[in-house]
Amino acid sequence: MDKWVVSTYVLLCLFFYMYWRRKSPGLEAFIKLGWVLCLPVAGFIVLFYEYRHKEGREFEVQLPFFDSQADSRGDIYRNVNLVKEMNVIPVEEALLINDTETKRKILIDALKDDAIQYMHILEQAVRNEDTETSHYAATAVVEIKRRLTLALQEFAVKYEENRRDLELLQPYAVVLKQFLQSGFLDERTKKKYEHTYVQILGHILEQYQGEEHYFKEKFRMELQLGELDAATATCFSFERAFPLHEDVHLLYIELYFVMRNKQQLLAAVDKLKKLPFRLSNHALHQIRLWTQEV
């Protein structure tokens, strides 16, 4: 019975994934899939809440900054949108607010958006003097770790059964990345999963090269692992797939900087400058940065 429920839920997730991919191609669909797989049922609730929240913002009525009647009486009242004001406060500063109710709400609302992103904040919140905030954070940490671990185990089993299934490999890569960013792993275990992540990205790129972020993810992980030959090969593959993409040349610059190959680095910078289109501000900044560092 349990296997039937799990299978049905996974099929439902894949159905929604195909729908999301049509509506918002790229990484966003994979992130949503990661949410619903890591947080069964709750993931859909969070995504629904986010959808309603965005929808509500589109129809938000902008009230005047000053109340005209109050101003005529000599009293000026600021119109404060409480939700917007809370969004202005960095989550890191929420833990320093004296008002425990406000602090708790800011923290919880932020974590509803992306709990993985705020793992370091959760760790701080666990040690917070407010008992309820601390309890919520501790519970969230345990639950996130449990969900990620279960999802990772399930993907690992299915991966061993079929290493060529692109519909499996793509969400598996998302969960692996979330796990690596979670802060749950010691250095030895993290290194193991980094190699697995590179392997999964490699399998994806063998079948699908339509999105540049897979190349960039693989390259940066290989660079982090010190696998310079593999990183070089990834750059070559990226260039073949996207010959006029400025990020290709930015990766070459980064690679040759790490290798301390000044001649190749300057050649890559020159090649970037000669691309037949206007470079982005980011690319121009990177050219100045890497040139100064050599």
C-alpha positions as protocol buffer text, in pm:
chain_id: "A"
residue {
  index: 1
  type: MET
  ca { x: 0 y: 0 z: 0 }
}
residue {
  index: 2
  type: ASP
  ca { x: 280 y: 240 z: 96 }
}
residue {
  index: 3
  type: LYS
  ca { x: 464 y: 172 z: -230 }
}
residue {
  index: 4
  type: TRP
  ca { x: 145 y: 245 z: -424 }
}
residue {
  index: 5
  type: VAL
  ca { x: 101 y: 579 z: -246 }
}
residue {
  index: 6
  type: VAL
  ca { x: 465 y: 677 z: -305 }
}
residue {
  index: 7
  type: SER
  ca { x: 449 y: 577 z: -672 }
}
residue {
  index: 8
  type: THR
  ca { x: 126 y: 771 z: -722 }
}
residue {
  index: 9
  type: TYR
  ca { x: 274 y: 1080 z: -555 }
}
residue {
  index: 10
  type: VAL
  ca { x: 593 y: 1064 z: -765 }
}
residue {
  index: 11
  type: LEU
  ca { x: 385 y: 1038 z: -1084 }
}
residue {
  index: 12
  type: LEU
  ca { x: 179 y: 1337 z: -970 }
}
residue {
  index: 13
  type: CYS
  ca { x: 500 y: 1534 z: -909 }
}
residue {
  index: 14
  type: LEU
  ca { x: 631 y: 1446 z: -1255 }
}
residue {
  index: 15
  type: PHE
  ca { x: 299 y: 1555 z: -1410 }
}
residue {
  index: 16
  type: PHE
  ca { x: 324 y: 1894 z: -1243 }
}
residue {
  index: 17
  type: TYR
  ca { x: 692 y: 1914 z: -1337 }
}
residue {
  index: 18
  type: MET
  ca { x: 603 y: 1882 z: -1706 }
}
residue {
  index: 19
  type: TYR
  ca { x: 338 y: 2151 z: -1662 }
}
residue {
  index: 20
  type: TRP
  ca { x: 580 y: 2387 z: -1481 }
}
residue {
  index: 21
  type: ARG
  ca { x: 846 y: 2329 z: -1743 }
}
residue {
  index: 22
  type: ARG
  ca { x: 607 y: 2445 z: -2017 }
}
residue {
  index: 23
  type: LYS
  ca { x: 508 y: 2750 z: -1816 }
}
residue {
  index: 24
  type: SER
  ca { x: 853 y: 2845 z: -1688 }
}
residue {
  index: 25
  type: PRO
  ca { x: 1136 y: 2667 z: -1873 }
}
residue {
  index: 26
  type: GLY
  ca { x: 1472 y: 2647 z: -1701 }
}
residue {
  index: 27
  type: LEU
  ca { x: 1581 y: 2597 z: -1344 }
}
residue {
  index: 28
  type: GLU
  ca { x: 1257 y: 2720 z: -1184 }
}
residue {
  index: 29
  type: ALA
  ca { x: 1068 y: 2404 z: -1281 }
}
residue {
  index: 30
  type: PHE
  ca { x: 1342 y: 2185 z: -1129 }
}
residue {
  index: 31
  type: ILE
  ca { x: 1339 y: 2385 z: -806 }
}
residue {
  index: 32
  type: LYS
  ca { x: 963 y: 2342 z: -776 }
}
residue {
  index: 33
  type: LEU
  ca { x: 1001 y: 1969 z: -836 }
}
residue {
  index: 34
  type: GLY
  ca { x: 1266 y: 1954 z: -565 }
}
residue {
  index: 35
  type: TRP
  ca { x: 1026 y: 2124 z: -322 }
}
residue {
  index: 36
  type: VAL
  ca { x: 737 y: 1883 z: -379 }
}
residue {
  index: 37
  type: LEU
  ca { x: 964 y: 1578 z: -367 }
}
residue {
  index: 38
  type: CYS
  ca { x: 1146 y: 1687 z: -52 }
}
residue {
  index: 39
  type: LEU
  ca { x: 828 y: 1805 z: 121 }
}
residue {
  index: 40
  type: PRO
  ca { x: 544 y: 1571 z: 18 }
}
residue {
  index: 41
  type: VAL
  ca { x: 207 y: 1751 z: 18 }
}
residue {
  index: 42
  type: ALA
  ca { x: 357 y: 2041 z: 216 }
}
residue {
  index: 43
  type: GLY
  ca { x: 563 y: 2133 z: -90 }
}
residue {
  index: 44
  type: PHE
  ca { x: 248 y: 2186 z: -296 }
}
residue {
  index: 45
  type: ILE
  ca { x: 98 y: 2393 z: -15 }
}
residue {
  index: 46
  type: VAL
  ca { x: 406 y: 2617 z: -3 }
}
residue {
  index: 47
  type: LEU
  ca { x: 402 y: 2663 z: -383 }
}
residue {
  index: 48
  type: PHE
  ca { x: 29 y: 2742 z: -373 }
}
residue {
  index: 49
  type: TYR
  ca { x: 89 y: 2999 z: -98 }
}
residue {
  index: 50
  type: GLU
  ca { x: 369 y: 3155 z: -304 }
}
residue {
  index: 51
  type: TYR
  ca { x: 145 y: 3168 z: -613 }
}
residue {
  index: 52
  type: ARG
  ca { x: -137 y: 3338 z: -421 }
}
residue {
  index: 53
  type: HIS
  ca { x: 112 y: 3577 z: -262 }
}
residue {
  index: 54
  type: LYS
  ca { x: 252 y: 3681 z: -601 }
}
residue {
  index: 55
  type: GLU
  ca { x: -97 y: 3708 z: -746 }
}
residue {
  index: 56
  type: GLY
  ca { x: -202 y: 3929 z: -460 }
}
residue {
  index: 57
  type: ARG
  ca { x: 93 y: 4163 z: -514 }
}
residue {
  index: 58
  type: GLU
  ca { x: -9 y: 4219 z: -875 }
}
residue {
  index: 59
  type: PHE
  ca { x: -343 y: 4363 z: -765 }
}
residue {
  index: 60
  type: GLU
  ca { x: -215 y: 4546 z: -460 }
}
residue {
  index: 61
  type: VAL
  ca { x: -369 y: 4891 z: -420 }
}
residue {
  index: 62
  type: GLN
  ca { x: -116 y: 5167 z: -365 }
}
residue {
  index: 63
  type: LEU
  ca { x: -244 y: 5409 z: -103 }
}
residue {
  index: 64
  type: PRO
  ca { x: -111 y: 5764 z: -72 }
}
residue {
  index: 65
  type: PHE
  ca { x: 197 y: 5813 z: 142 }
}
residue {
  index: 66
  type: PHE
  ca { x: 22 y: 6091 z: 333 }
}
residue {
  index: 67
  type: ASP
  ca { x: -338 y: 6099 z: 444 }
}
residue {
  index: 68
  type: SER
  ca { x: -474 y: 6425 z: 298 }
}
residue {
  index: 69
  type: GLN
  ca { x: -740 y: 6480 z: 564 }
}
residue {
  index: 70
  type: ALA
  ca { x: -498 y: 6416 z: 845 }
}
residue {
  index: 71
  type: ASP
  ca { x: -246 y: 6649 z: 683 }
}
residue {
  index: 72
  type: SER
  ca { x: -504 y: 6929 z: 670 }
}
residue {
  index: 73
  type: ARG
  ca { x: -547 y: 6896 z: 1047 }
}
residue {
  index: 74
  type: GLY
  ca { x: -173 y: 6922 z: 1093 }
}
residue {
  index: 75
  type: ASP
  ca { x: -126 y: 6550 z: 1169 }
}
residue {
  index: 76
  type: ILE
  ca { x: 70 y: 6344 z: 917 }
}
residue {
  index: 77
  type: TYR
  ca { x: 18 y: 5970 z: 923 }
}
residue {
  index: 78
  type: ARG
  ca { x: 250 y: 5741 z: 737 }
}
residue {
  index: 79
  type: ASN
  ca { x: 77 y: 5467 z: 542 }
}
residue {
  index: 80
  type: VAL
  ca { x: 276 y: 5154 z: 629 }
}
residue {
  index: 81
  type: ASN
  ca { x: 237 y: 4832 z: 436 }
}
residue {
  index: 82
  type: LEU
  ca { x: 330 y: 4583 z: 706 }
}
residue {
  index: 83
  type: VAL
  ca { x: 421 y: 4305 z: 464 }
}
residue {
  index: 84
  type: LYS
  ca { x: 651 y: 4531 z: 262 }
}
residue {
  index: 85
  type: GLU
  ca { x: 812 y: 4673 z: 573 }
}
residue {
  index: 86
  type: MET
  ca { x: 892 y: 4322 z: 695 }
}
residue {
  index: 87
  type: ASN
  ca { x: 1038 y: 4232 z: 358 }
}
residue {
  index: 88
  type: VAL
  ca { x: 1280 y: 4525 z: 390 }
}
residue {
  index: 89
  type: ILE
  ca { x: 1428 y: 4378 z: 708 }
}
residue {
  index: 90
  type: PRO
  ca { x: 1705 y: 4126 z: 633 }
}
residue {
  index: 91
  type: VAL
  ca { x: 1630 y: 3783 z: 778 }
}
residue {
  index: 92
  type: GLU
  ca { x: 1964 y: 3792 z: 959 }
}
residue {
  index: 93
  type: GLU
  ca { x: 1848 y: 4100 z: 1152 }
}
residue {
  index: 94
  type: ALA
  ca { x: 1515 y: 3944 z: 1241 }
}
residue {
  index: 95
  type: LEU
  ca { x: 1680 y: 3751 z: 1523 }
}
residue {
  index: 96
  type: LEU
  ca { x: 1799 y: 4078 z: 1681 }
}
residue {
  index: 97
  type: ILE
  ca { x: 1452 y: 4232 z: 1708 }
}
residue {
  index: 98
  type: ASN
  ca { x: 1325 y: 4264 z: 2064 }
}
residue {
  index: 99
  type: ASP
  ca { x: 962 y: 4208 z: 1970 }
}
residue {
  index: 100
  type: THR
  ca { x: 946 y: 3827 z: 1974 }
}
residue {
  index: 101
  type: GLU
  ca { x: 615 y: 3813 z: 1786 }
}
residue {
  index: 102
  type: THR
  ca { x: 747 y: 4024 z: 1496 }
}
residue {
  index: 103
  type: LYS
  ca { x: 1077 y: 3836 z: 1498 }
}
residue {
  index: 104
  type: ARG
  ca { x: 900 y: 3502 z: 1483 }
}
residue {
  index: 105
  type: LYS
  ca { x: 672 y: 3608 z: 1197 }
}
residue {
  index: 106
  type: ILE
  ca { x: 955 y: 3750 z: 986 }
}
residue {
  index: 107
  type: LEU
  ca { x: 1161 y: 3437 z: 1035 }
}
residue {
  index: 108
  type: ILE
  ca { x: 878 y: 3195 z: 962 }
}
residue {
  index: 109
  type: ASP
  ca { x: 759 y: 3388 z: 654 }
}
residue {
  index: 110
  type: ALA
  ca { x: 1113 y: 3392 z: 514 }
}
residue {
  index: 111
  type: LEU
  ca { x: 1157 y: 3021 z: 572 }
}
residue {
  index: 112
  type: LYS
  ca { x: 833 y: 2946 z: 392 }
}
residue {
  index: 113
  type: ASP
  ca { x: 988 y: 3096 z: 78 }
}
residue {
  index: 114
  type: ASP
  ca { x: 1309 y: 2892 z: 79 }
}
residue {
  index: 115
  type: ALA
  ca { x: 1408 y: 2706 z: 393 }
}
residue {
  index: 116
  type: ILE
  ca { x: 1722 y: 2557 z: 235 }
}
residue {
  index: 117
  type: GLN
  ca { x: 1852 y: 2903 z: 148 }
}
residue {
  index: 118
  type: TYR
  ca { x: 1827 y: 3012 z: 511 }
}
residue {
  index: 119
  type: MET
  ca { x: 1989 y: 2711 z: 674 }
}
residue {
  index: 120
  type: HIS
  ca { x: 2256 y: 2927 z: 838 }
}
residue {
  index: 121
  type: ILE
  ca { x: 1977 y: 3146 z: 979 }
}
residue {
  index: 122
  type: LEU
  ca { x: 1799 y: 2840 z: 1114 }
}
residue {
  index: 123
  type: GLU
  ca { x: 2116 y: 2736 z: 1292 }
}
residue {
  index: 124
  type: GLN
  ca { x: 2131 y: 3078 z: 1458 }
}
residue {
  index: 125
  type: ALA
  ca { x: 1762 y: 3062 z: 1542 }
}
residue {
  index: 126
  type: VAL
  ca { x: 1809 y: 2729 z: 1721 }
}
residue {
  index: 127
  type: ARG
  ca { x: 2020 y: 2916 z: 1978 }
}
residue {
  index: 128
  type: ASN
  ca { x: 1776 y: 3207 z: 2005 }
}
residue {
  index: 129
  type: GLU
  ca { x: 1652 y: 3309 z: 2350 }
}
residue {
  index: 130
  type: ASP
  ca { x: 1289 y: 3300 z: 2233 }
}
residue {
  index: 131
  type: THR
  ca { x: 1184 y: 2943 z: 2312 }
}
residue {
  index: 132
  type: GLU
  ca { x: 916 y: 2919 z: 2044 }
}
residue {
  index: 133
  type: THR
  ca { x: 1143 y: 3055 z: 1771 }
}
residue {
  index: 134
  type: SER
  ca { x: 1421 y: 2819 z: 1881 }
}
residue {
  index: 135
  type: HIS
  ca { x: 1184 y: 2522 z: 1883 }
}
residue {
  index: 136
  type: TYR
  ca { x: 1047 y: 2606 z: 1537 }
}
residue {
  index: 137
  type: ALA
  ca { x: 1398 y: 2638 z: 1394 }
}
residue {
  index: 138
  type: ALA
  ca { x: 1516 y: 2310 z: 1549 }
}
residue {
  index: 139
  type: THR
  ca { x: 1209 y: 2128 z: 1418 }
}
residue {
  index: 140
  type: ALA
  ca { x: 1260 y: 2278 z: 1072 }
}
residue {
  index: 141
  type: VAL
  ca { x: 1627 y: 2172 z: 1061 }
}
residue {
  index: 142
  type: VAL
  ca { x: 1542 y: 1813 z: 1156 }
}
residue {
  index: 143
  type: GLU
  ca { x: 1254 y: 1796 z: 908 }
}
residue {
  index: 144
  type: ILE
  ca { x: 1455 y: 1943 z: 620 }
}
residue {
  index: 145
  type: LYS
  ca { x: 1738 y: 1699 z: 682 }
}
residue {
  index: 146
  type: ARG
  ca { x: 1498 y: 1405 z: 702 }
}
residue {
  index: 147
  type: ARG
  ca { x: 1317 y: 1498 z: 380 }
}
residue {
  index: 148
  type: LEU
  ca { x: 1636 y: 1562 z: 188 }
}
residue {
  index: 149
  type: THR
  ca { x: 1791 y: 1236 z: 307 }
}
residue {
  index: 150
  type: LEU
  ca { x: 1484 y: 1032 z: 211 }
}
residue {
  index: 151
  type: ALA
  ca { x: 1459 y: 1199 z: -129 }
}
residue {
  index: 152
  type: LEU
  ca { x: 1828 y: 1142 z: -192 }
}
residue {
  index: 153
  type: GLN
  ca { x: 1803 y: 774 z: -98 }
}
residue {
  index: 154
  type: GLU
  ca { x: 1504 y: 723 z: -326 }
}
residue {
  index: 155
  type: PHE
  ca { x: 1677 y: 893 z: -619 }
}
residue {
  index: 156
  type: ALA
  ca { x: 1996 y: 691 z: -559 }
}
residue {
  index: 157
  type: VAL
  ca { x: 1803 y: 363 z: -579 }
}
residue {
  index: 158
  type: LYS
  ca { x: 1622 y: 463 z: -899 }
}
residue {
  index: 159
  type: TYR
  ca { x: 1947 y: 593 z: -1047 }
}
residue {
  index: 160
  type: GLU
  ca { x: 2110 y: 252 z: -1004 }
}
residue {
  index: 161
  type: GLU
  ca { x: 1815 y: 97 z: -1187 }
}
residue {
  index: 162
  type: ASN
  ca { x: 1837 y: 337 z: -1482 }
}
residue {
  index: 163
  type: ARG
  ca { x: 2126 y: 580 z: -1525 }
}
residue {
  index: 164
  type: ARG
  ca { x: 1997 y: 714 z: -1856 }
}
residue {
  index: 165
  type: ASP
  ca { x: 1656 y: 843 z: -1748 }
}
residue {
  index: 166
  type: LEU
  ca { x: 1673 y: 1219 z: -1802 }
}
residue {
  index: 167
  type: GLU
  ca { x: 1345 y: 1277 z: -1618 }
}
residue {
  index: 168
  type: LEU
  ca { x: 1508 y: 1118 z: -1314 }
}
residue {
  index: 169
  type: LEU
  ca { x: 1854 y: 1273 z: -1351 }
}
residue {
  index: 170
  type: GLN
  ca { x: 1736 y: 1635 z: -1361 }
}
residue {
  index: 171
  type: PRO
  ca { x: 1544 y: 1636 z: -1028 }
}
residue {
  index: 172
  type: TYR
  ca { x: 1816 y: 1415 z: -875 }
}
residue {
  index: 173
  type: ALA
  ca { x: 2067 y: 1691 z: -956 }
}
residue {
  index: 174
  type: VAL
  ca { x: 1842 y: 1949 z: -788 }
}
residue {
  index: 175
  type: VAL
  ca { x: 1816 y: 1745 z: -467 }
}
residue {
  index: 176
  type: LEU
  ca { x: 2191 y: 1679 z: -464 }
}
residue {
  index: 177
  type: LYS
  ca { x: 2263 y: 2050 z: -494 }
}
residue {
  index: 178
  type: GLN
  ca { x: 2021 y: 2129 z: -211 }
}
residue {
  index: 179
  type: PHE
  ca { x: 2183 y: 1863 z: 5 }
}
residue {
  index: 180
  type: LEU
  ca { x: 2531 y: 2000 z: -64 }
}
residue {
  index: 181
  type: GLN
  ca { x: 2416 y: 2351 z: 28 }
}
residue {
  index: 182
  type: SER
  ca { x: 2232 y: 2242 z: 341 }
}
residue {
  index: 183
  type: GLY
  ca { x: 2534 y: 2235 z: 572 }
}
residue {
  index: 184
  type: PHE
  ca { x: 2440 y: 1889 z: 705 }
}
residue {
  index: 185
  type: LEU
  ca { x: 2750 y: 1714 z: 572 }
}
residue {
  index: 186
  type: ASP
  ca { x: 3099 y: 1669 z: 711 }
}
residue {
  index: 187
  type: GLU
  ca { x: 3387 y: 1732 z: 470 }
}
residue {
  index: 188
  type: ARG
  ca { x: 3441 y: 1367 z: 379 }
}
residue {
  index: 189
  type: THR
  ca { x: 3073 y: 1299 z: 306 }
}
residue {
  index: 190
  type: LYS
  ca { x: 3038 y: 1630 z: 124 }
}
residue {
  index: 191
  type: LYS
  ca { x: 3327 y: 1539 z: -104 }
}
residue {
  index: 192
  type: LYS
  ca { x: 3158 y: 1210 z: -186 }
}
residue {
  index: 193
  type: TYR
  ca { x: 2833 y: 1381 z: -285 }
}
residue {
  index: 194
  type: GLU
  ca { x: 3018 y: 1646 z: -484 }
}
residue {
  index: 195
  type: HIS
  ca { x: 3163 y: 1369 z: -700 }
}
residue {
  index: 196
  type: THR
  ca { x: 2816 y: 1216 z: -735 }
}
residue {
  index: 197
  type: TYR
  ca { x: 2677 y: 1556 z: -836 }
}
residue {
  index: 198
  type: VAL
  ca { x: 2941 y: 1593 z: -1108 }
}
residue {
  index: 199
  type: GLN
  ca { x: 2862 y: 1242 z: -1231 }
}
residue {
  index: 200
  type: ILE
  ca { x: 2488 y: 1314 z: -1252 }
}
residue {
  index: 201
  type: LEU
  ca { x: 2548 y: 1642 z: -1435 }
}
residue {
  index: 202
  type: GLY
  ca { x: 2771 y: 1453 z: -1677 }
}
residue {
  index: 203
  type: HIS
  ca { x: 2495 y: 1201 z: -1750 }
}
residue {
  index: 204
  type: ILE
  ca { x: 2249 y: 1486 z: -1807 }
}
residue {
  index: 205
  type: LEU
  ca { x: 2482 y: 1661 z: -2052 }
}
residue {
  index: 206
  type: GLU
  ca { x: 2535 y: 1339 z: -2246 }
}
residue {
  index: 207
  type: GLN
  ca { x: 2166 y: 1352 z: -2339 }
}
residue {
  index: 208
  type: TYR
  ca { x: 2062 y: 1715 z: -2308 }
}
residue {
  index: 209
  type: GLN
  ca { x: 2263 y: 2031 z: -2372 }
}
residue {
  index: 210
  type: GLY
  ca { x: 1983 y: 2283 z: -2405 }
}
residue {
  index: 211
  type: GLU
  ca { x: 2051 y: 2475 z: -2084 }
}
residue {
  index: 212
  type: GLU
  ca { x: 2382 y: 2640 z: -2002 }
}
residue {
  index: 213
  type: HIS
  ca { x: 2348 y: 2616 z: -1624 }
}
residue {
  index: 214
  type: TYR
  ca { x: 2430 y: 2243 z: -1633 }
}
residue {
  index: 215
  type: PHE
  ca { x: 2767 y: 2320 z: -1791 }
}
residue {
  index: 216
  type: LYS
  ca { x: 2837 y: 2597 z: -1540 }
}
residue {
  index: 217
  type: GLU
  ca { x: 2737 y: 2382 z: -1242 }
}
residue {
  index: 218
  type: LYS
  ca { x: 2958 y: 2095 z: -1358 }
}
residue {
  index: 219
  type: PHE
  ca { x: 3251 y: 2324 z: -1432 }
}
residue {
  index: 220
  type: ARG
  ca { x: 3242 y: 2499 z: -1095 }
}
residue {
  index: 221
  type: MET
  ca { x: 3214 y: 2174 z: -902 }
}
residue {
  index: 222
  type: GLU
  ca { x: 3506 y: 2024 z: -1095 }
}
residue {
  index: 223
  type: LEU
  ca { x: 3707 y: 2337 z: -1026 }
}
residue {
  index: 224
  type: GLN
  ca { x: 3622 y: 2311 z: -658 }
}
residue {
  index: 225
  type: LEU
  ca { x: 3733 y: 1948 z: -655 }
}
residue {
  index: 226
  type: GLY
  ca { x: 4060 y: 2041 z: -825 }
}
residue {
  index: 227
  type: GLU
  ca { x: 3978 y: 1837 z: -1136 }
}
residue {
  index: 228
  type: LEU
  ca { x: 4125 y: 2085 z: -1384 }
}
residue {
  index: 229
  type: ASP
  ca { x: 4138 y: 1848 z: -1681 }
}
residue {
  index: 230
  type: ALA
  ca { x: 3769 y: 1767 z: -1638 }
}
residue {
  index: 231
  type: ALA
  ca { x: 3687 y: 2138 z: -1597 }
}
residue {
  index: 232
  type: THR
  ca { x: 3874 y: 2212 z: -1919 }
}
residue {
  index: 233
  type: ALA
  ca { x: 3679 y: 1942 z: -2103 }
}
residue {
  index: 234
  type: THR
  ca { x: 3353 y: 2089 z: -1970 }
}
residue {
  index: 235
  type: CYS
  ca { x: 3453 y: 2431 z: -2106 }
}
residue {
  index: 236
  type: PHE
  ca { x: 3517 y: 2275 z: -2447 }
}
residue {
  index: 237
  type: SER
  ca { x: 3175 y: 2106 z: -2442 }
}
residue {
  index: 238
  type: PHE
  ca { x: 3007 y: 2429 z: -2330 }
}
residue {
  index: 239
  type: GLU
  ca { x: 3173 y: 2618 z: -2617 }
}
residue {
  index: 240
  type: ARG
  ca { x: 3056 y: 2361 z: -2872 }
}
residue {
  index: 241
  type: ALA
  ca { x: 2698 y: 2387 z: -2745 }
}
residue {
  index: 242
  type: PHE
  ca { x: 2695 y: 2766 z: -2698 }
}
residue {
  index: 243
  type: PRO
  ca { x: 2978 y: 2911 z: -2914 }
}
residue {
  index: 244
  type: LEU
  ca { x: 2861 y: 3272 z: -2881 }
}
residue {
  index: 245
  type: HIS
  ca { x: 2762 y: 3267 z: -2514 }
}
residue {
  index: 246
  type: GLU
  ca { x: 2975 y: 3512 z: -2314 }
}
residue {
  index: 247
  type: ASP
  ca { x: 2968 y: 3281 z: -2010 }
}
residue {
  index: 248
  type: VAL
  ca { x: 3174 y: 3027 z: -2205 }
}
residue {
  index: 249
  type: HIS
  ca { x: 3463 y: 3271 z: -2220 }
}
residue {
  index: 250
  type: LEU
  ca { x: 3412 y: 3382 z: -1861 }
}
residue {
  index: 251
  type: LEU
  ca { x: 3457 y: 3021 z: -1754 }
}
residue {
  index: 252
  type: TYR
  ca { x: 3775 y: 2996 z: -1959 }
}
residue {
  index: 253
  type: ILE
  ca { x: 3905 y: 3309 z: -1785 }
}
residue {
  index: 254
  type: GLU
  ca { x: 3823 y: 3162 z: -1445 }
}
residue {
  index: 255
  type: LEU
  ca { x: 3985 y: 2830 z: -1539 }
}
residue {
  index: 256
  type: TYR
  ca { x: 4309 y: 2984 z: -1662 }
}
residue {
  index: 257
  type: PHE
  ca { x: 4326 y: 3211 z: -1359 }
}
residue {
  index: 258
  type: VAL
  ca { x: 4311 y: 2907 z: -1130 }
}
residue {
  index: 259
  type: MET
  ca { x: 4574 y: 2737 z: -1346 }
}
residue {
  index: 260
  type: ARG
  ca { x: 4790 y: 3052 z: -1332 }
}
residue {
  index: 261
  type: ASN
  ca { x: 4818 y: 3042 z: -1709 }
}
residue {
  index: 262
  type: LYS
  ca { x: 4856 y: 3411 z: -1789 }
}
residue {
  index: 263
  type: GLN
  ca { x: 4899 y: 3364 z: -2164 }
}
residue {
  index: 264
  type: GLN
  ca { x: 4582 y: 3157 z: -2205 }
}
residue {
  index: 265
  type: LEU
  ca { x: 4389 y: 3387 z: -1971 }
}
residue {
  index: 266
  type: LEU
  ca { x: 4473 y: 3698 z: -2172 }
}
residue {
  index: 267
  type: ALA
  ca { x: 4385 y: 3511 z: -2492 }
}
residue {
  index: 268
  type: ALA
  ca { x: 4045 y: 3423 z: -2342 }
}
residue {
  index: 269
  type: VAL
  ca { x: 3989 y: 3785 z: -2237 }
}
residue {
  index: 270
  type: ASP
  ca { x: 4075 y: 3901 z: -2590 }
}
residue {
  index: 271
  type: LYS
  ca { x: 3837 y: 3646 z: -2739 }
}
residue {
  index: 272
  type: LEU
  ca { x: 3560 y: 3766 z: -2508 }
}
residue {
  index: 273
  type: LYS
  ca { x: 3616 y: 4126 z: -2617 }
}
residue {
  index: 274
  type: LYS
  ca { x: 3582 y: 4026 z: -2983 }
}
residue {
  index: 275
  type: LEU
  ca { x: 3238 y: 3867 z: -2948 }
}
residue {
  index: 276
  type: PRO
  ca { x: 3004 y: 4018 z: -3211 }
}
residue {
  index: 277
  type: PHE
  ca { x: 2761 y: 4172 z: -2964 }
}
residue {
  index: 278
  type: ARG
  ca { x: 2756 y: 4412 z: -2672 }
}
residue {
  index: 279
  type: LEU
  ca { x: 2885 y: 4250 z: -2354 }
}
residue {
  index: 280
  type: SER
  ca { x: 2688 y: 4261 z: -2032 }
}
residue {
  index: 281
  type: ASN
  ca { x: 2803 y: 4478 z: -1743 }
}
residue {
  index: 282
  type: HIS
  ca { x: 2891 y: 4159 z: -1558 }
}
residue {
  index: 283
  type: ALA
  ca { x: 3120 y: 4045 z: -1840 }
}
residue {
  index: 284
  type: LEU
  ca { x: 3290 y: 4385 z: -1858 }
}
residue {
  index: 285
  type: HIS
  ca { x: 3342 y: 4382 z: -1483 }
}
residue {
  index: 286
  type: GLN
  ca { x: 3488 y: 4032 z: -1497 }
}
residue {
  index: 287
  type: ILE
  ca { x: 3730 y: 4137 z: -1771 }
}
residue {
  index: 288
  type: ARG
  ca { x: 3861 y: 4421 z: -1554 }
}
residue {
  index: 289
  type: LEU
  ca { x: 3871 y: 4201 z: -1244 }
}
residue {
  index: 290
  type: TRP
  ca { x: 4060 y: 3907 z: -1392 }
}
residue {
  index: 291
  type: THR
  ca { x: 4299 y: 4131 z: -1587 }
}
residue {
  index: 292
  type: GLN
  ca { x: 4395 y: 4313 z: -1266 }
}
residue {
  index: 293
  type: GLU
  ca { x: 4442 y: 3985 z: -1077 }
}
residue {
  index: 294
  type: VAL
  ca { x: 4697 y: 3840 z: -1322 }
}
